[in-house]
Amino acid sequence: MISFYIQAAALSPVDHDETCTYQEEQQRRRKRKEREQDTEDRLARMEMVLRAATRSAPKGSDQRPTVVDIDARSHATTTASPGASGADPGTDPGADNADQGPASYLSICSFSAVEWVSRRIGIPDFLASAKRLSKDVSRGECLNRIIDPSRTPEPDMETAFKWTNVYFETCLDSVFAVPCRQDFMARLRVIQFEPDPDQMADKPWYALRNTVYTSGCRVSLSKESSPAAFSESRTQSWKYFENALAVHTDLVYGRTDLTWVRALLMMAFHAETLGSPALEYMLLSNATRLAQSKGLHLLPPQGSRFSPEEITSRQWLWWILYSYEKHVAYRSGRPSVRSCNRRRLRRLPPLPASSGFGGLGPVNPEFATATVNHAQTSSRISKKLTTAKALRKSPEEMAGRAQDLEHRLHQRRKSLPPNFSSPPRFKGLELPPGDADVPRPVRALLVCRTTLP
């Protein structure tokens, strides 16, 4: 111990009553023109490879032009150069405090992508549109205020049942049947709809029903004839969502069961309707990690105490989480939660014919299977095209991967039931000659490549 203090004293600096001056560290940065030239060279090479690859593409493949929804006249005229419109030359127009990733749809707002798109569509002020898109999306990324510490009283019985029925009959995420409608309604009937602090004692049930109130309230109020109906629906429904968010810490760190997982998943579903990608991503990540901590992603061990119905319910809850998590990760460009390889689920379990099994409601088999297969396809595309390892591959190898994935997508689309393979309800913008021949994932890859330093 004494030797320790002697060594510490010997290493301590001596105060000579002088100010030390250190040379400012110089970060090694490549000149901007060199980076832009490298990007131009890489783009030119990639385009040459892609055009050569797509000339031999089989006819009849599902190739549609990329949709570019731009109202050029609604923005002030500017150029596509990074220094225009007062843009900070050190940051991209889509830059913010959140990591979007090269696969994110906001990668279209990077300087390289803006320049490429501007040349292709012949609209010089695309930079203004990109900046506006990035700003609008980023504005809803995080919560603008702290959750109100006071809790909003729950609605009366009549209103609660009205909003609950609206949720199960009209909200899109109810198709996953995360809470079984029959079980949910039965449990709702025994609640005493009066102000009572004990109503928060069961945290997951409190969060689950308030999230259902939130969705039902928003849909119900938005259908009213008042001009301010939409705004009022958001304001009123948010109060109930705050109730659910208030017990978030308990949901993640308390003694948990599958109801806690379902509550977080339901909250993530609603966050998607708010246009808040960061809130949705974090809630879903919490739900997925909590499910993994419960072993939902693993095959049940031999001698498991779970009944066959419980095992099926657990496995389908995991596949719903998996599908939604892959969708959010692929859409936002943020990292996906990777499952370990230790006895993990690889095949879909059968769906029981009866409803209300193990807390999950009846799920449409065709829809559930198509959704999971789509998530697996998205995961495969992400691994092949957008990971750090993949983006270091040569343009020739990347073009080959994109062509193979395009073929798989085409085959997958042909195998879908007719009600899942309808054409998109939008009109594509006419692209310059030659660009329409490039498959969609290849064009997405081309834009993603431009975001690399």
XYZ file of C-alpha atoms in Angstrom:
453
model
C 0.000 0.000 0.000
C 2.838 2.406 0.882
C 4.643 1.677 -2.371
C 1.416 2.475 -4.230
C 1.264 5.973 -2.740
C 4.975 6.541 -3.435
C 4.491 5.608 -7.094
C 1.398 7.776 -7.331
C 3.243 10.745 -5.875
C 6.136 10.233 -8.268
C 3.751 10.210 -11.216
C 1.820 13.277 -10.046
C 2.580 16.475 -11.983
C 4.487 19.279 -10.225
C 2.756 22.632 -10.139
C 5.161 25.270 -11.532
C 2.440 27.934 -11.621
C 2.592 27.974 -15.414
C -0.076 27.350 -18.009
C 0.559 24.340 -20.228
C -0.077 24.848 -23.915
C -0.929 21.833 -26.032
C -0.887 21.700 -29.770
C -4.385 21.392 -31.123
C -4.967 17.936 -32.484
C -5.366 17.958 -36.223
C -7.868 15.477 -37.532
C -6.979 13.833 -40.744
C -9.657 14.744 -43.226
C -9.742 14.178 -46.879
C -10.472 17.149 -49.003
C -14.068 17.481 -49.952
C -13.380 17.607 -53.674
C -11.453 14.361 -53.430
C -14.349 12.676 -51.642
C -16.808 13.927 -54.233
C -14.578 12.752 -57.051
C -14.272 9.309 -55.472
C -18.041 9.145 -55.175
C -18.469 10.143 -58.816
C -15.995 7.490 -59.921
C -17.685 4.825 -57.809
C -21.116 5.776 -59.121
C -19.941 5.708 -62.708
C -18.452 2.263 -62.255
C -21.521 0.971 -60.448
C -23.887 2.295 -63.121
C -21.805 0.681 -65.837
C -21.881 -2.674 -64.050
C -25.610 -2.471 -63.311
C -26.553 -1.575 -66.866
C -24.481 -4.449 -68.181
C -26.153 -6.788 -65.707
C -29.707 -5.644 -66.423
C -29.457 -5.932 -70.204
C -29.671 -9.690 -69.809
C -32.454 -9.557 -67.207
C -35.328 -11.933 -67.997
C -38.369 -10.346 -69.541
C -41.552 -10.247 -67.556
C -39.826 -9.662 -64.271
C -41.552 -7.346 -61.854
C -39.671 -4.123 -62.521
C -41.347 -0.828 -61.783
C -39.807 2.624 -61.707
C -38.932 4.066 -58.342
C -41.507 6.506 -57.061
C -40.203 10.027 -56.517
C -42.861 12.266 -55.022
C -41.503 15.791 -55.405
C -43.399 19.013 -55.791
C -40.606 21.156 -57.144
C -42.723 24.265 -57.508
C -43.549 24.407 -53.817
C -39.946 25.088 -52.819
C -37.602 27.962 -53.448
C -35.286 27.446 -56.383
C -31.797 26.386 -55.430
C -28.995 24.272 -56.803
C -28.030 20.764 -55.876
C -24.637 21.812 -54.639
C -23.953 21.116 -50.944
C -23.282 24.761 -50.204
C -26.612 26.034 -51.505
C -29.571 27.211 -49.424
C -27.366 28.024 -46.463
C -26.534 24.377 -45.828
C -23.715 23.712 -43.438
C -20.909 22.361 -45.613
C -19.787 20.112 -42.811
C -23.081 18.258 -42.501
C -25.491 16.494 -44.793
C -28.992 17.928 -45.284
C -30.341 14.807 -43.637
C -27.993 14.915 -40.685
C -29.404 14.863 -37.169
C -28.564 13.378 -33.807
C -29.952 9.963 -34.732
C -28.117 7.307 -36.696
C -30.134 6.671 -39.838
C -27.782 4.252 -41.604
C -27.136 3.906 -45.341
C -30.220 1.731 -45.836
C -32.603 4.283 -44.337
C -34.995 6.105 -46.611
C -33.372 9.305 -45.315
C -30.152 8.328 -47.095
C -31.780 10.003 -50.095
C -31.104 13.269 -48.237
C -27.314 12.879 -48.220
C -25.330 15.224 -50.460
C -24.171 12.459 -52.772
C -27.695 11.119 -53.191
C -29.113 14.632 -53.719
C -26.644 15.299 -56.513
C -27.325 11.941 -58.146
C -31.114 12.308 -57.962
C -30.982 15.909 -59.218
C -29.085 14.833 -62.320
C -31.419 11.928 -62.974
C -34.743 13.709 -62.630
C -33.588 17.064 -63.981
C -34.878 19.063 -61.007
C -32.140 21.319 -59.611
C -33.869 22.227 -56.334
C -34.163 18.690 -55.009
C -31.848 19.732 -52.162
C -34.611 21.923 -50.720
C -37.027 18.992 -50.846
C -34.473 16.708 -49.205
C -33.822 19.183 -46.402
C -37.525 19.621 -45.792
C -38.109 15.843 -45.740
C -35.242 15.286 -43.315
C -36.440 18.088 -41.042
C -40.046 16.890 -41.027
C -39.070 13.303 -40.239
C -36.475 14.226 -37.633
C -38.927 16.543 -35.881
C -40.993 13.536 -34.839
C -38.032 11.361 -33.910
C -38.126 11.955 -30.158
C -40.532 13.223 -27.542
C -40.601 17.000 -27.249
C -41.572 16.978 -23.592
C -41.316 14.887 -20.470
C -44.256 12.637 -19.629
C -46.791 14.435 -17.458
C -46.412 13.068 -13.898
C -50.174 13.243 -13.300
C -52.233 10.390 -14.728
C -55.310 10.885 -16.886
C -58.408 9.162 -15.445
C -59.592 6.231 -17.512
C -62.764 6.693 -19.578
C -66.156 5.629 -18.319
C -67.398 2.129 -19.092
C -69.424 3.076 -22.174
C -66.560 5.047 -23.728
C -64.003 2.381 -22.856
C -66.005 -0.337 -24.608
C -66.669 1.945 -27.571
C -62.987 2.699 -28.080
C -62.056 -0.944 -27.534
C -64.485 -2.111 -30.221
C -63.190 0.567 -32.578
C -59.639 -0.675 -32.047
C -60.411 -4.317 -32.752
C -62.644 -3.511 -35.736
C -60.693 -0.760 -37.514
C -57.052 -0.464 -36.372
C -54.587 -2.181 -38.671
C -52.364 -3.712 -35.998
C -55.346 -5.591 -34.527
C -54.844 -8.103 -37.346
C -51.928 -9.531 -35.352
C -54.338 -10.313 -32.491
C -51.677 -9.564 -29.881
C -54.375 -9.222 -27.217
C -57.157 -11.724 -27.765
C -60.338 -9.691 -28.177
C -62.494 -12.132 -26.234
C -60.099 -12.272 -23.275
C -59.500 -8.519 -23.351
C -63.214 -7.688 -23.293
C -63.879 -10.191 -20.505
C -61.164 -8.666 -18.359
C -62.342 -5.145 -19.138
C -65.827 -5.930 -17.816
C -64.573 -6.526 -14.280
C -62.857 -3.134 -13.991
C -64.438 -0.594 -11.691
C -64.443 2.515 -13.889
C -63.835 4.936 -11.072
C -60.700 6.871 -10.039
C -58.707 4.325 -8.070
C -54.922 4.276 -7.477
C -55.038 0.474 -7.293
C -55.925 0.328 -10.987
C -52.208 0.835 -11.724
C -51.183 -2.103 -9.545
C -51.201 -4.472 -12.514
C -48.725 -2.521 -14.648
C -48.849 -4.560 -17.904
C -52.640 -4.702 -17.904
C -52.763 -0.951 -17.189
C -50.400 -0.231 -20.103
C -52.191 -2.644 -22.427
C -55.695 -1.277 -21.940
C -54.560 2.358 -22.046
C -52.807 1.682 -25.356
C -56.036 0.200 -26.710
C -57.898 3.286 -25.437
C -55.308 5.439 -27.206
C -55.786 3.822 -30.601
C -59.564 3.619 -30.328
C -59.835 7.223 -29.116
C -57.709 8.518 -31.955
C -59.729 6.729 -34.627
C -63.102 7.636 -33.094
C -62.419 11.351 -32.603
C -60.731 11.767 -35.993
C -63.949 10.673 -37.732
C -65.980 13.547 -36.302
C -67.079 16.351 -38.622
C -65.270 19.103 -36.727
C -62.456 20.826 -38.684
C -60.172 20.290 -35.702
C -61.137 16.632 -35.284
C -57.763 15.243 -36.294
C -55.826 17.592 -34.034
C -58.165 16.949 -31.115
C -57.900 13.202 -31.611
C -54.116 13.365 -31.322
C -54.256 15.573 -28.217
C -56.862 13.523 -26.381
C -55.447 10.103 -27.285
C -51.929 11.149 -26.277
C -53.087 11.508 -22.647
C -53.893 7.793 -22.496
C -50.640 6.907 -24.208
C -48.861 8.883 -21.494
C -50.563 6.590 -18.992
C -48.977 3.601 -20.718
C -45.570 5.275 -21.032
C -45.638 6.124 -17.325
C -45.157 2.433 -16.429
C -42.538 1.766 -19.112
C -39.719 1.338 -16.585
C -41.764 -1.232 -14.665
C -42.499 -3.099 -17.899
C -38.807 -3.421 -18.726
C -37.207 -3.925 -15.316
C -39.931 -5.436 -13.134
C -40.903 -9.063 -12.629
C -42.271 -9.805 -16.058
C -44.362 -12.288 -18.008
C -45.662 -12.395 -21.570
C -48.294 -9.745 -20.861
C -45.475 -7.255 -20.386
C -44.079 -8.179 -23.807
C -47.486 -7.717 -25.409
C -47.944 -4.339 -23.724
C -44.630 -3.029 -25.096
C -45.431 -4.433 -28.536
C -48.823 -2.722 -28.538
C -47.195 0.563 -27.524
C -44.757 0.218 -30.425
C -47.653 -0.400 -32.824
C -49.259 2.856 -31.737
C -45.970 4.767 -31.897
C -45.875 3.985 -35.614
C -49.119 5.914 -36.098
C -47.539 8.904 -34.329
C -44.833 9.213 -36.978
C -42.146 8.856 -34.308
C -39.563 6.356 -35.632
C -37.251 6.656 -32.636
C -40.025 6.024 -30.103
C -41.321 3.098 -32.145
C -37.823 1.651 -32.564
C -36.983 1.844 -28.857
C -40.314 0.422 -27.660
C -40.046 -2.438 -30.132
C -36.410 -3.072 -29.189
C -37.445 -3.273 -25.530
C -40.219 -5.726 -26.380
C -37.889 -7.879 -28.482
C -35.136 -7.977 -25.879
C -37.655 -8.779 -23.148
C -39.028 -11.619 -25.299
C -35.511 -12.955 -25.810
C -34.894 -12.842 -22.065
C -37.955 -15.082 -21.741
C -36.573 -17.487 -24.357
C -39.357 -16.909 -26.869
C -36.863 -17.097 -29.735
C -35.658 -20.558 -28.669
C -37.095 -24.019 -29.057
C -38.653 -25.222 -25.797
C -36.333 -27.497 -23.820
C -37.175 -31.135 -23.330
C -39.470 -31.672 -20.397
C -40.862 -28.152 -20.677
C -43.730 -27.319 -18.347
C -45.537 -25.454 -21.136
C -48.561 -27.027 -22.787
C -48.611 -27.387 -26.599
C -51.003 -24.422 -26.820
C -48.705 -22.254 -24.695
C -45.684 -23.225 -26.789
C -47.524 -22.308 -29.980
C -48.625 -18.978 -28.507
C -45.082 -18.153 -27.371
C -43.621 -19.016 -30.758
C -46.156 -16.984 -32.716
C -45.680 -14.011 -30.418
C -41.969 -14.213 -31.213
C -42.572 -14.398 -34.968
C -44.837 -11.330 -34.793
C -42.084 -9.492 -32.926
C -39.499 -10.742 -35.412
C -41.509 -9.583 -38.425
C -42.256 -6.152 -37.013
C -38.702 -5.630 -35.748
C -37.180 -6.541 -39.122
C -39.636 -4.212 -40.845
C -38.728 -1.273 -38.602
C -34.985 -1.939 -38.767
C -34.994 -2.320 -42.552
C -37.128 0.790 -43.029
C -35.149 3.022 -40.688
C -31.670 1.698 -41.442
C -31.010 1.144 -37.750
C -29.446 -2.092 -36.447
C -31.701 -5.085 -36.051
C -31.802 -7.234 -32.939
C -29.921 -10.390 -33.802
C -31.067 -13.675 -32.309
C -28.507 -16.202 -31.143
C -28.063 -19.528 -32.919
C -28.653 -21.628 -29.789
C -31.696 -23.781 -30.601
C -33.460 -20.807 -32.105
C -36.757 -21.044 -33.958
C -36.379 -21.615 -37.683
C -39.827 -22.760 -38.793
C -43.296 -21.384 -38.248
C -45.468 -23.350 -35.827
C -48.944 -24.462 -36.904
C -51.822 -22.149 -36.112
C -54.549 -23.757 -33.950
C -58.064 -23.666 -35.326
C -59.507 -22.338 -32.062
C -59.314 -18.683 -31.097
C -57.931 -17.067 -28.001
C -55.098 -19.535 -27.433
C -52.584 -18.562 -24.784
C -53.454 -14.879 -24.823
C -53.235 -14.445 -28.594
C -56.319 -14.060 -30.719
C -57.051 -15.849 -34.016
C -54.451 -15.034 -36.656
C -55.064 -15.360 -40.384
C -52.675 -18.163 -41.464
C -52.000 -16.780 -44.945
C -51.384 -13.276 -43.642
C -49.160 -14.434 -40.791
C -47.068 -16.673 -43.035
C -46.703 -13.999 -45.720
C -45.686 -11.414 -43.111
C -42.982 -13.606 -41.589
C -41.633 -14.604 -45.005
C -41.493 -10.933 -45.983
C -39.516 -10.161 -42.818
C -37.088 -12.969 -43.590
C -36.651 -11.593 -47.106
C -35.993 -8.100 -45.726
C -33.418 -9.532 -43.343
C -31.710 -11.364 -46.203
C -31.578 -8.198 -48.324
C -30.153 -6.227 -45.428
C -27.417 -8.799 -44.799
C -26.508 -9.090 -48.479
C -26.535 -5.408 -49.423
C -26.348 -3.005 -46.498
C -24.053 -4.430 -43.821
C -20.584 -2.978 -43.376
C -19.068 -6.190 -44.714
C -21.331 -6.224 -47.764
C -20.652 -2.593 -48.655
C -16.943 -3.355 -48.963
C -17.587 -5.797 -51.806
C -16.780 -4.898 -55.393
C -19.496 -3.342 -57.591
C -19.539 -6.498 -59.724
C -20.234 -8.744 -56.734
C -22.844 -6.360 -55.328
C -24.608 -6.203 -58.687
C -24.697 -9.995 -58.793
C -26.190 -10.136 -55.316
C -28.813 -7.550 -56.221
C -29.784 -9.480 -59.356
C -30.141 -12.700 -57.354
C -32.278 -10.962 -54.733
C -34.440 -9.394 -57.432
C -35.073 -12.844 -58.893
C -35.990 -14.204 -55.457
C -38.362 -11.285 -54.876
C -40.027 -11.902 -58.225
C -40.529 -15.582 -57.416
C -41.788 -14.700 -53.961
C -44.308 -12.243 -55.368
C -45.673 -14.829 -57.783
C -46.221 -17.264 -54.904
C -48.339 -14.830 -52.864
C -52.119 -15.279 -52.674
C -54.030 -12.898 -54.994
C -55.233 -10.687 -52.125
C -51.605 -10.006 -51.135
C -50.194 -9.316 -54.587
C -52.251 -6.334 -55.748
C -50.326 -3.538 -57.527
C -49.364 -0.452 -55.494
C -51.906 2.369 -55.385
C -49.653 5.115 -56.628
C -48.313 6.410 -59.891
C -44.613 6.276 -60.583
C -42.668 9.205 -61.971
C -41.282 8.671 -65.445
C -37.531 8.105 -65.241
C -34.936 8.829 -67.928
C -34.468 6.124 -70.597
C -32.528 3.181 -69.262
C -33.134 3.776 -65.568
C -36.489 1.998 -65.611
C -34.662 -1.183 -66.642
C -32.729 -1.257 -63.382
C -34.490 -3.392 -60.748
C -35.706 -1.604 -57.642
C -33.280 -3.166 -55.160
C -30.413 -2.382 -57.518
C -31.429 1.286 -57.690
C -31.755 1.347 -53.896
C -28.304 -0.174 -53.662
C -26.957 2.509 -55.992
C -28.290 5.261 -53.742
C -27.013 3.507 -50.605
C -23.536 3.285 -52.082
C -23.462 7.051 -52.494
C -23.752 7.590 -48.753
C -20.432 5.927 -48.006
C -17.509 8.221 -47.134
